[in-house]
Amino acid sequence: MKKVLITGFEPFGGASINPALEAVKMLDGVKLDGGEIVICDVPVTRYEAIKAVTAAIEKHKPSYVITVGQAAGRASITPERVAINVDDFRIPDNGGNQPIDEPIIEDGPDAYFTTLPIKAITKALQEKGIPCQVSNTAGTFVCNHLFYGVQHFLRETDIGHGFIHIPLLPEQAAATDQASMSLETIAEGLRLAAQATLDNKHDAVIGAGKIC
Ligand code: PCA
């Protein structure tokens, strides 16, 4: 039985909740067709985040890893295409770190592409009525940092990994004009993403390009 490790970030920036962690907690032990979900929680702290996920990879020995974080303002679930080798933190992380234009891995490649079938994932969610779009930037904060660091750790393995950003919960967005999505929809979207990952060894050829 293949394991899919799905990880969720803790709250950050003074917030008391992170929908990534809440959704991932709902998926612990969930059975998939041909697999099972295992989870871990991740501190929003430079390098500690990478350490938490690589320790969980060593413990669970998954076939696939899906790292998940909150992206305030996004209206859909967004599988990320690319991680870049730069930390440029607009706010301090939970450890008080605020690097500006520093590499994540000294002498690492400029970028890593996802090794998840993000077009197939996007199609699977859209077909179930869950808003989902490929994203071409994971930002330059701890989410991109984790995405890059885990890709680097897995670079010589056949373990697939990618990052998915999710919207705020309605209660987080209630006093703002930002988009939101219910916890149940986010969790179901992540479950479908894990299933689509197991089902698609090769990604679907579907256009998701953007003109700025
Ligand atoms: N979102 C932040 C870090 C943790 C999280 O859930 C980000 O997008 O970088």
mmCIF file of C-alpha atoms and ligand atoms in Angstrom:
data_model
loop_
_atom_site.group_PDB
_atom_site.id
_atom_site.type_symbol
_atom_site.label_atom_id
_atom_site.label_comp_id
_atom_site.label_asym_id
_atom_site.label_seq_id
_atom_site.Cartn_x
_atom_site.Cartn_y
_atom_site.Cartn_z
ATOM 1 C CA MET A 1 0.000 0.000 0.000
ATOM 2 C CA LYS A 2 1.543 3.317 -1.064
ATOM 3 C CA LYS A 3 1.691 6.118 1.456
ATOM 4 C CA VAL A 4 0.992 9.736 0.605
ATOM 5 C CA LEU A 5 2.453 12.075 3.227
ATOM 6 C CA ILE A 6 0.458 15.314 3.451
ATOM 7 C CA THR A 7 1.917 18.027 5.654
ATOM 8 C CA GLY A 8 0.266 21.151 7.139
ATOM 9 C CA PHE A 9 1.799 24.353 8.455
ATOM 10 C CA GLU A 10 1.101 25.703 11.930
ATOM 11 C CA PRO A 11 -0.433 29.196 12.356
ATOM 12 C CA PHE A 12 1.891 32.144 11.681
ATOM 13 C CA GLY A 13 1.989 35.943 11.618
ATOM 14 C CA GLY A 14 0.006 36.193 14.865
ATOM 15 C CA ALA A 15 -2.917 34.077 13.607
ATOM 16 C CA SER A 16 -4.446 31.390 15.823
ATOM 17 C CA ILE A 17 -5.389 28.991 13.030
ATOM 18 C CA ASN A 18 -3.917 27.731 9.757
ATOM 19 C CA PRO A 19 -6.401 25.955 7.466
ATOM 20 C CA ALA A 20 -3.548 23.851 6.096
ATOM 21 C CA LEU A 21 -3.031 22.147 9.443
ATOM 22 C CA GLU A 22 -6.777 21.890 10.145
ATOM 23 C CA ALA A 23 -7.481 20.254 6.766
ATOM 24 C CA VAL A 24 -4.513 17.903 6.989
ATOM 25 C CA LYS A 25 -5.592 16.738 10.477
ATOM 26 C CA MET A 26 -8.918 15.630 8.927
ATOM 27 C CA LEU A 27 -7.033 13.396 6.476
ATOM 28 C CA ASP A 28 -4.934 11.371 8.918
ATOM 29 C CA GLY A 29 -5.243 7.652 8.088
ATOM 30 C CA VAL A 30 -7.721 8.201 5.231
ATOM 31 C CA LYS A 31 -7.654 5.309 2.768
ATOM 32 C CA LEU A 32 -7.210 5.973 -0.946
ATOM 33 C CA ASP A 33 -7.636 3.679 -3.911
ATOM 34 C CA GLY A 34 -4.168 2.064 -3.794
ATOM 35 C CA GLY A 35 -2.841 4.020 -0.856
ATOM 36 C CA GLU A 36 -3.215 5.654 2.499
ATOM 37 C CA ILE A 37 -2.665 9.196 3.791
ATOM 38 C CA VAL A 38 -0.216 9.916 6.607
ATOM 39 C CA ILE A 39 0.325 13.425 7.944
ATOM 40 C CA CYS A 40 2.695 15.686 9.837
ATOM 41 C CA ASP A 41 2.549 19.240 11.139
ATOM 42 C CA VAL A 42 5.208 21.734 10.208
ATOM 43 C CA PRO A 43 6.596 24.773 12.052
ATOM 44 C CA VAL A 44 6.590 28.055 10.110
ATOM 45 C CA THR A 45 10.285 28.476 10.772
ATOM 46 C CA ARG A 46 13.172 28.616 8.302
ATOM 47 C CA TYR A 47 15.020 25.265 8.030
ATOM 48 C CA GLU A 48 12.994 23.774 10.945
ATOM 49 C CA ALA A 49 10.146 23.313 8.447
ATOM 50 C CA ILE A 50 12.373 21.317 6.086
ATOM 51 C CA LYS A 51 13.708 19.257 9.016
ATOM 52 C CA ALA A 52 10.176 18.353 10.179
ATOM 53 C CA VAL A 53 9.153 17.102 6.749
ATOM 54 C CA THR A 54 12.367 15.219 5.985
ATOM 55 C CA ALA A 55 12.063 13.493 9.399
ATOM 56 C CA ALA A 56 8.476 12.491 8.520
ATOM 57 C CA ILE A 57 9.676 11.175 5.132
ATOM 58 C CA GLU A 58 12.292 9.059 6.891
ATOM 59 C CA LYS A 59 9.691 7.786 9.374
ATOM 60 C CA HIS A 60 6.816 7.016 6.978
ATOM 61 C CA LYS A 61 8.740 6.206 3.765
ATOM 62 C CA PRO A 62 5.994 7.624 1.518
ATOM 63 C CA SER A 63 5.807 7.262 -2.260
ATOM 64 C CA TYR A 64 4.533 10.836 -2.556
ATOM 65 C CA VAL A 65 4.688 13.984 -0.449
ATOM 66 C CA ILE A 66 2.229 16.880 -0.665
ATOM 67 C CA THR A 67 3.190 19.917 1.389
ATOM 68 C CA VAL A 68 0.359 22.372 2.081
ATOM 69 C CA GLY A 69 0.152 25.993 3.215
ATOM 70 C CA GLN A 70 -2.281 28.894 3.406
ATOM 71 C CA ALA A 71 -2.273 31.628 0.764
ATOM 72 C CA ALA A 72 -4.432 34.529 1.942
ATOM 73 C CA GLY A 73 -6.395 36.092 -0.887
ATOM 74 C CA ARG A 74 -6.379 33.125 -3.262
ATOM 75 C CA ALA A 75 -9.827 31.991 -4.352
ATOM 76 C CA SER A 76 -8.892 28.437 -5.334
ATOM 77 C CA ILE A 77 -6.739 25.508 -4.326
ATOM 78 C CA THR A 78 -3.483 26.100 -6.179
ATOM 79 C CA PRO A 79 -0.941 23.349 -6.913
ATOM 80 C CA GLU A 80 2.408 25.106 -7.362
ATOM 81 C CA ARG A 81 4.549 24.613 -10.443
ATOM 82 C CA VAL A 82 7.954 25.822 -9.234
ATOM 83 C CA ALA A 83 10.073 26.501 -6.133
ATOM 84 C CA ILE A 84 12.877 29.100 -6.295
ATOM 85 C CA ASN A 85 16.140 29.234 -4.352
ATOM 86 C CA VAL A 86 15.494 32.447 -2.443
ATOM 87 C CA ASP A 87 14.249 33.497 0.981
ATOM 88 C CA ASP A 88 12.857 37.053 1.048
ATOM 89 C CA PHE A 89 10.529 37.182 4.049
ATOM 90 C CA ARG A 90 8.075 40.128 4.193
ATOM 91 C CA ILE A 91 7.352 39.266 7.867
ATOM 92 C CA PRO A 92 9.428 37.329 10.423
ATOM 93 C CA ASP A 93 8.777 33.592 10.588
ATOM 94 C CA ASN A 94 7.743 31.968 13.892
ATOM 95 C CA GLY A 95 11.427 31.743 14.894
ATOM 96 C CA GLY A 96 11.980 35.480 14.336
ATOM 97 C CA ASN A 97 13.986 34.958 11.128
ATOM 98 C CA GLN A 98 13.573 37.523 8.342
ATOM 99 C CA PRO A 99 16.149 36.812 5.619
ATOM 100 C CA ILE A 100 16.249 39.121 2.601
ATOM 101 C CA ASP A 101 17.373 37.703 -0.732
ATOM 102 C CA GLU A 102 19.299 34.802 0.801
ATOM 103 C CA PRO A 103 19.603 31.419 -0.906
ATOM 104 C CA ILE A 104 17.829 28.500 0.729
ATOM 105 C CA ILE A 105 20.576 26.078 -0.313
ATOM 106 C CA GLU A 106 23.937 27.721 -1.028
ATOM 107 C CA ASP A 107 24.974 26.663 -4.568
ATOM 108 C CA GLY A 108 21.640 24.866 -5.118
ATOM 109 C CA PRO A 109 19.945 25.147 -8.510
ATOM 110 C CA ASP A 110 17.929 28.330 -9.078
ATOM 111 C CA ALA A 111 14.665 26.366 -9.087
ATOM 112 C CA TYR A 112 13.008 22.983 -8.838
ATOM 113 C CA PHE A 113 9.813 22.062 -10.671
ATOM 114 C CA THR A 114 7.114 20.082 -8.892
ATOM 115 C CA THR A 115 7.205 16.332 -9.413
ATOM 116 C CA LEU A 116 3.453 15.974 -8.790
ATOM 117 C CA PRO A 117 0.997 15.668 -11.719
ATOM 118 C CA ILE A 118 -0.385 19.182 -11.131
ATOM 119 C CA LYS A 119 -2.459 19.361 -14.333
ATOM 120 C CA ALA A 120 -4.146 16.033 -13.520
ATOM 121 C CA ILE A 121 -4.743 17.204 -9.941
ATOM 122 C CA THR A 122 -6.263 20.462 -11.182
ATOM 123 C CA LYS A 123 -8.570 18.580 -13.568
ATOM 124 C CA ALA A 124 -9.646 16.090 -10.865
ATOM 125 C CA LEU A 125 -10.656 18.863 -8.473
ATOM 126 C CA GLN A 126 -12.393 20.967 -11.120
ATOM 127 C CA GLU A 127 -14.420 17.924 -12.221
ATOM 128 C CA LYS A 128 -15.736 17.622 -8.659
ATOM 129 C CA GLY A 129 -16.651 21.306 -8.597
ATOM 130 C CA ILE A 130 -13.766 22.421 -6.407
ATOM 131 C CA PRO A 131 -12.024 25.609 -7.614
ATOM 132 C CA CYS A 132 -8.435 24.720 -8.536
ATOM 133 C CA GLN A 133 -5.805 26.494 -10.670
ATOM 134 C CA VAL A 134 -2.116 25.869 -11.338
ATOM 135 C CA SER A 135 -0.006 28.583 -9.687
ATOM 136 C CA ASN A 136 3.345 29.733 -11.030
ATOM 137 C CA THR A 137 4.637 31.255 -7.804
ATOM 138 C CA ALA A 138 4.749 29.923 -4.269
ATOM 139 C CA GLY A 139 6.049 33.292 -3.014
ATOM 140 C CA THR A 140 9.344 33.795 -1.170
ATOM 141 C CA PHE A 141 8.294 32.947 2.410
ATOM 142 C CA VAL A 142 8.342 29.656 4.319
ATOM 143 C CA CYS A 143 6.052 27.809 1.858
ATOM 144 C CA ASN A 144 8.430 28.315 -1.065
ATOM 145 C CA HIS A 145 11.308 27.598 1.343
ATOM 146 C CA LEU A 146 9.797 24.234 2.324
ATOM 147 C CA PHE A 147 8.857 23.382 -1.272
ATOM 148 C CA TYR A 148 12.422 24.060 -2.444
ATOM 149 C CA GLY A 149 14.075 22.339 0.539
ATOM 150 C CA VAL A 150 12.032 19.148 0.220
ATOM 151 C CA GLN A 151 12.578 18.995 -3.573
ATOM 152 C CA HIS A 152 16.305 19.340 -2.906
ATOM 153 C CA PHE A 153 16.204 16.568 -0.284
ATOM 154 C CA LEU A 154 14.327 14.246 -2.661
ATOM 155 C CA ARG A 155 16.277 15.166 -5.825
ATOM 156 C CA GLU A 156 17.950 11.784 -6.228
ATOM 157 C CA THR A 157 14.953 9.682 -5.238
ATOM 158 C CA ASP A 158 11.815 8.624 -7.076
ATOM 159 C CA ILE A 159 9.571 10.083 -4.370
ATOM 160 C CA GLY A 160 7.243 12.639 -5.935
ATOM 161 C CA HIS A 161 6.685 15.935 -4.151
ATOM 162 C CA GLY A 162 4.907 19.200 -4.668
ATOM 163 C CA PHE A 163 3.356 22.073 -2.798
ATOM 164 C CA ILE A 164 -0.306 23.105 -2.729
ATOM 165 C CA HIS A 165 -1.530 26.489 -1.468
ATOM 166 C CA ILE A 166 -5.078 26.739 -0.109
ATOM 167 C CA PRO A 167 -7.405 29.703 0.564
ATOM 168 C CA LEU A 168 -8.388 31.153 3.925
ATOM 169 C CA LEU A 169 -11.324 29.739 5.874
ATOM 170 C CA PRO A 170 -14.546 31.816 5.909
ATOM 171 C CA GLU A 171 -13.988 32.773 9.565
ATOM 172 C CA GLN A 172 -10.495 34.090 8.747
ATOM 173 C CA ALA A 173 -11.828 36.181 5.867
ATOM 174 C CA ALA A 174 -15.082 37.319 7.479
ATOM 175 C CA ALA A 175 -13.978 40.866 8.203
ATOM 176 C CA THR A 176 -12.073 41.284 4.927
ATOM 177 C CA ASP A 177 -12.817 41.240 1.205
ATOM 178 C CA GLN A 178 -10.587 38.182 0.725
ATOM 179 C CA ALA A 179 -11.804 34.939 -0.828
ATOM 180 C CA SER A 180 -12.319 31.848 1.343
ATOM 181 C CA MET A 181 -13.194 28.163 1.151
ATOM 182 C CA SER A 182 -14.793 25.820 3.716
ATOM 183 C CA LEU A 183 -12.584 23.437 5.647
ATOM 184 C CA GLU A 184 -14.534 20.447 4.323
ATOM 185 C CA THR A 185 -13.980 21.548 0.698
ATOM 186 C CA ILE A 186 -10.273 22.147 1.301
ATOM 187 C CA ALA A 187 -9.849 18.717 2.932
ATOM 188 C CA GLU A 188 -11.781 17.003 0.128
ATOM 189 C CA GLY A 189 -9.664 18.865 -2.434
ATOM 190 C CA LEU A 190 -6.472 17.624 -0.796
ATOM 191 C CA ARG A 191 -7.821 14.064 -0.671
ATOM 192 C CA LEU A 192 -8.637 14.251 -4.378
ATOM 193 C CA ALA A 193 -5.159 15.656 -5.042
ATOM 194 C CA ALA A 194 -3.599 12.668 -3.259
ATOM 195 C CA GLN A 195 -5.787 10.250 -5.245
ATOM 196 C CA ALA A 196 -4.969 11.984 -8.554
ATOM 197 C CA THR A 197 -1.280 11.723 -7.659
ATOM 198 C CA LEU A 198 -1.595 7.954 -7.189
ATOM 199 C CA ASP A 199 -3.642 7.654 -10.400
ATOM 200 C CA ASN A 200 -1.357 9.664 -12.722
ATOM 201 C CA LYS A 201 2.226 8.497 -12.958
ATOM 202 C CA HIS A 202 2.582 10.943 -15.864
ATOM 203 C CA ASP A 203 0.931 14.316 -15.817
ATOM 204 C CA ALA A 204 -1.984 15.160 -18.110
ATOM 205 C CA VAL A 205 -1.186 17.438 -21.057
ATOM 206 C CA ILE A 206 -3.615 20.282 -20.384
ATOM 207 C CA GLY A 207 -2.904 23.950 -20.952
ATOM 208 C CA ALA A 208 -2.729 26.054 -17.792
ATOM 209 C CA GLY A 209 -0.496 28.810 -19.076
ATOM 210 C CA LYS A 210 -1.010 32.434 -18.137
ATOM 211 C CA ILE A 211 -0.339 35.677 -19.934
ATOM 212 C CA CYS A 212 0.620 38.249 -17.318
HETATM 213 N N1 PCA B 1 1.682 29.955 4.375
HETATM 214 C C1 PCA B 1 2.926 30.721 4.328
HETATM 215 C C2 PCA B 1 3.862 29.987 5.271
HETATM 216 C C3 PCA B 1 3.024 29.047 6.049
HETATM 217 C C4 PCA B 1 1.713 29.033 5.381
HETATM 218 O O1 PCA B 1 0.762 28.310 5.652
HETATM 219 C C5 PCA B 1 3.487 30.888 2.915
HETATM 220 O O2 PCA B 1 2.701 30.910 1.954
HETATM 221 O O3 PCA B 1 4.692 31.036 2.752
#
